[in-house]
Amino acid sequence: MFKILAGDYGNPPMNASITFGTVVIGVSEEIEKTLKGFNNRDSVFGQVTDDLRKREDVTKIEILDEDSYQKEGVIQFINTVGGAAAYGPAGALLGNVGKNKKDFLFFVETRVGNSFIAKADEKTFRKIKSKFGPTDEQIAADSFRQMKASEGTKDSANNQNPKVDLVKELEKLGALKEKGFLTDEEFSAAKAKLLS
């Protein structure tokens, strides 16, 4: 099961499917005029589609939970595509859309800047996650680089308690491992880097 709920392709788009490892998103003529661009423009039976075919077509895949909902970018995106009235507060968005515990509600940003919120069952989400967007190693490396960059800043607010940042980074790694995105070896390596 895979369904795009809202975003730059429509609320919801004309249609969306995964065919032979490609995410095919049907685009109406009206939406076509407002898109930031196409990742891979195609036409299927006369309908224009934007196809996500390779890892580089997706720049971000983020599971939506209470923590990610609080991030400014996701709130701004949800308000942009339909307004708070259409989606309600975080509890309603996360609780009502993904009632099945096996369903994943996630945010996707594409190479050309188009974004959408989708839901999928666990198996489908894992297929999408393994084919598109940053790899777990890239995520861990980015997290490590961000931690190192924050250590180098002279901003007193960041430097008052550097252990808090380390704890947060370790919690992020633990969550990635718990959700199955990091193997034991990858987790151990990333943890060792953080602690060194």
CSV table of C-alpha atoms in Angstrom, one decimal:
chain,number,residue,atom,x,y,z
A,1,MET,CA,0.0,0.0,0.0
A,2,PHE,CA,1.3,3.4,-1.0
A,3,LYS,CA,-0.6,6.7,-1.1
A,4,ILE,CA,0.4,10.3,-1.5
A,5,LEU,CA,-1.9,12.3,0.8
A,6,ALA,CA,-0.9,15.9,0.1
A,7,GLY,CA,1.8,18.1,-1.4
A,8,ASP,CA,3.0,19.9,-4.5
A,9,TYR,CA,1.5,17.2,-6.8
A,10,GLY,CA,-2.1,17.8,-5.4
A,11,ASN,CA,-4.1,17.1,-2.3
A,12,PRO,CA,-4.0,14.2,-3.2
A,13,PRO,CA,-2.5,14.0,-6.7
A,14,MET,CA,-4.3,12.5,-9.7
A,15,ASN,CA,-2.7,9.2,-8.8
A,16,ALA,CA,0.5,7.7,-7.5
A,17,SER,CA,1.9,4.2,-7.7
A,18,ILE,CA,5.1,2.3,-7.5
A,19,THR,CA,5.8,0.5,-10.7
A,20,PHE,CA,9.0,-1.5,-11.3
A,21,GLY,CA,10.8,0.4,-8.5
A,22,THR,CA,9.7,3.8,-9.9
A,23,VAL,CA,7.4,6.1,-8.0
A,24,VAL,CA,5.0,7.4,-10.7
A,25,ILE,CA,3.0,10.5,-9.7
A,26,GLY,CA,0.1,11.6,-12.0
A,27,VAL,CA,0.0,15.3,-12.5
A,28,SER,CA,-3.1,17.3,-13.6
A,29,GLU,CA,-2.7,20.1,-16.1
A,30,GLU,CA,-3.5,22.6,-13.4
A,31,ILE,CA,-0.9,21.3,-11.0
A,32,GLU,CA,1.6,20.9,-13.8
A,33,LYS,CA,1.7,24.7,-14.2
A,34,THR,CA,2.6,25.2,-10.5
A,35,LEU,CA,5.3,22.6,-10.1
A,36,LYS,CA,8.9,23.7,-9.4
A,37,GLY,CA,10.0,21.3,-12.1
A,38,PHE,CA,10.0,17.6,-13.0
A,39,ASN,CA,12.5,15.0,-11.8
A,40,ASN,CA,11.7,12.8,-14.8
A,41,ARG,CA,8.8,14.0,-16.9
A,42,ASP,CA,6.9,11.2,-18.6
A,43,SER,CA,3.5,10.5,-20.1
A,44,VAL,CA,1.5,7.4,-19.4
A,45,PHE,CA,-1.7,6.9,-21.5
A,46,GLY,CA,-1.8,10.7,-22.2
A,47,GLN,CA,-1.4,11.7,-18.5
A,48,VAL,CA,1.7,13.7,-17.5
A,49,THR,CA,3.7,12.1,-14.7
A,50,ASP,CA,6.7,12.9,-12.6
A,51,ASP,CA,8.8,9.8,-12.1
A,52,LEU,CA,11.2,9.2,-9.2
A,53,ARG,CA,13.6,6.6,-10.7
A,54,LYS,CA,16.9,6.8,-8.8
A,55,ARG,CA,18.4,7.7,-5.4
A,56,GLU,CA,19.4,11.2,-6.5
A,57,ASP,CA,15.7,12.1,-7.4
A,58,VAL,CA,14.9,12.2,-3.6
A,59,THR,CA,16.9,14.5,-1.3
A,60,LYS,CA,14.9,13.8,1.9
A,61,ILE,CA,12.7,11.1,3.3
A,62,GLU,CA,11.7,11.8,6.9
A,63,ILE,CA,9.2,9.8,9.0
A,64,LEU,CA,6.6,12.1,10.5
A,65,ASP,CA,6.2,11.7,14.2
A,66,GLU,CA,5.7,14.1,17.0
A,67,ASP,CA,9.4,15.2,16.9
A,68,SER,CA,9.6,15.8,13.2
A,69,TYR,CA,6.2,17.6,13.2
A,70,GLN,CA,7.7,20.2,15.5
A,71,LYS,CA,10.4,21.0,13.0
A,72,GLU,CA,9.7,24.3,11.3
A,73,GLY,CA,10.1,23.0,7.7
A,74,VAL,CA,7.5,20.3,8.1
A,75,ILE,CA,5.0,22.6,9.8
A,76,GLN,CA,5.6,25.2,7.0
A,77,PHE,CA,5.1,22.5,4.3
A,78,ILE,CA,1.8,21.2,5.9
A,79,ASN,CA,0.5,24.7,6.2
A,80,THR,CA,1.5,25.5,2.6
A,81,VAL,CA,-0.1,22.5,1.0
A,82,GLY,CA,-3.4,22.7,2.8
A,83,GLY,CA,-3.4,24.8,5.9
A,84,ALA,CA,-3.7,23.8,9.5
A,85,ALA,CA,-7.4,23.6,9.2
A,86,ALA,CA,-7.2,20.8,6.7
A,87,TYR,CA,-4.7,18.7,8.7
A,88,GLY,CA,-5.3,19.8,12.3
A,89,PRO,CA,-2.8,19.6,15.0
A,90,ALA,CA,0.1,17.1,15.2
A,91,GLY,CA,-2.0,14.6,17.1
A,92,ALA,CA,-4.8,14.6,14.5
A,93,LEU,CA,-2.3,14.4,11.6
A,94,LEU,CA,-0.3,11.6,13.1
A,95,GLY,CA,-3.0,9.8,14.9
A,96,ASN,CA,-5.8,9.7,12.3
A,97,VAL,CA,-3.8,9.2,9.1
A,98,GLY,CA,-1.7,6.4,10.4
A,99,LYS,CA,-4.0,4.5,12.7
A,100,ASN,CA,-2.5,1.2,11.7
A,101,LYS,CA,0.7,0.8,13.7
A,102,LYS,CA,2.4,-0.8,10.6
A,103,ASP,CA,1.7,2.3,8.5
A,104,PHE,CA,4.4,4.9,8.0
A,105,LEU,CA,3.6,8.5,7.5
A,106,PHE,CA,6.5,10.2,5.8
A,107,PHE,CA,7.7,13.5,4.2
A,108,VAL,CA,9.5,13.4,0.8
A,109,GLU,CA,11.4,16.2,-0.8
A,110,THR,CA,12.6,15.7,-4.4
A,111,ARG,CA,15.7,16.9,-6.3
A,112,VAL,CA,13.8,19.7,-8.0
A,113,GLY,CA,12.1,20.9,-4.8
A,114,ASN,CA,8.7,19.3,-5.0
A,115,SER,CA,7.5,17.8,-1.7
A,116,PHE,CA,4.8,15.5,-0.6
A,117,ILE,CA,3.4,13.6,2.4
A,118,ALA,CA,2.7,9.9,1.9
A,119,LYS,CA,1.8,6.8,3.8
A,120,ALA,CA,2.8,3.3,3.2
A,121,ASP,CA,2.8,-0.1,4.9
A,122,GLU,CA,6.1,-1.1,6.5
A,123,LYS,CA,7.3,-3.3,3.6
A,124,THR,CA,6.6,-0.6,0.9
A,125,PHE,CA,8.2,2.1,3.1
A,126,ARG,CA,11.3,0.1,3.5
A,127,LYS,CA,11.5,-0.5,-0.3
A,128,ILE,CA,11.2,3.2,-0.9
A,129,LYS,CA,13.7,4.1,1.8
A,130,SER,CA,16.3,1.6,0.5
A,131,LYS,CA,16.0,2.9,-3.1
A,132,PHE,CA,15.6,6.6,-2.6
A,133,GLY,CA,17.1,9.5,-0.7
A,134,PRO,CA,20.2,9.6,1.5
A,135,THR,CA,21.6,6.3,2.7
A,136,ASP,CA,21.8,5.5,6.4
A,137,GLU,CA,25.5,6.0,6.2
A,138,GLN,CA,25.0,9.5,4.7
A,139,ILE,CA,22.5,10.3,7.4
A,140,ALA,CA,25.0,9.2,10.1
A,141,ALA,CA,27.8,11.1,8.4
A,142,ASP,CA,25.7,14.3,8.2
A,143,SER,CA,24.8,14.0,11.8
A,144,PHE,CA,28.4,13.6,12.7
A,145,ARG,CA,29.4,16.6,10.6
A,146,GLN,CA,26.7,18.7,12.2
A,147,MET,CA,27.9,17.7,15.6
A,148,LYS,CA,31.5,18.6,14.7
A,149,ALA,CA,30.3,21.9,13.2
A,150,SER,CA,28.4,22.8,16.4
A,151,GLU,CA,31.5,22.1,18.5
A,152,GLY,CA,33.5,24.6,16.4
A,153,THR,CA,31.0,27.5,16.9
A,154,LYS,CA,31.7,30.2,19.5
A,155,ASP,CA,28.0,30.7,20.1
A,156,SER,CA,27.6,30.7,23.9
A,157,ALA,CA,24.2,29.1,23.7
A,158,ASN,CA,25.6,26.1,21.8
A,159,ASN,CA,28.7,25.8,24.0
A,160,GLN,CA,27.0,26.1,27.4
A,161,ASN,CA,26.3,22.4,27.6
A,162,PRO,CA,28.0,20.4,24.8
A,163,LYS,CA,27.0,17.1,26.4
A,164,VAL,CA,23.4,17.8,25.5
A,165,ASP,CA,24.2,17.8,21.8
A,166,LEU,CA,26.1,14.5,22.2
A,167,VAL,CA,23.1,12.9,24.1
A,168,LYS,CA,20.7,14.1,21.3
A,169,GLU,CA,23.0,12.7,18.6
A,170,LEU,CA,23.2,9.3,20.5
A,171,GLU,CA,19.4,9.3,20.8
A,172,LYS,CA,19.1,9.9,17.1
A,173,LEU,CA,21.4,7.0,16.3
A,174,GLY,CA,19.6,4.8,18.8
A,175,ALA,CA,16.3,5.6,17.1
A,176,LEU,CA,17.7,4.8,13.6
A,177,LYS,CA,18.9,1.5,15.0
A,178,GLU,CA,15.6,0.8,16.7
A,179,LYS,CA,13.7,1.5,13.5
A,180,GLY,CA,16.0,-0.9,11.6
A,181,PHE,CA,17.8,1.8,9.5
A,182,LEU,CA,21.2,1.0,11.0
A,183,THR,CA,22.7,-2.4,11.5
A,184,ASP,CA,24.5,-3.3,14.8
A,185,GLU,CA,27.9,-2.6,13.1
A,186,GLU,CA,26.8,0.7,11.6
A,187,PHE,CA,25.4,1.8,15.0
A,188,SER,CA,28.6,0.8,16.8
A,189,ALA,CA,30.8,2.6,14.2
A,190,ALA,CA,28.7,5.8,14.4
A,191,LYS,CA,28.5,5.7,18.2
A,192,ALA,CA,32.3,5.3,18.4
A,193,LYS,CA,32.8,8.3,16.2
A,194,LEU,CA,30.5,10.4,18.3
A,195,LEU,CA,32.2,9.4,21.5
A,196,SER,CA,35.7,9.9,20.3
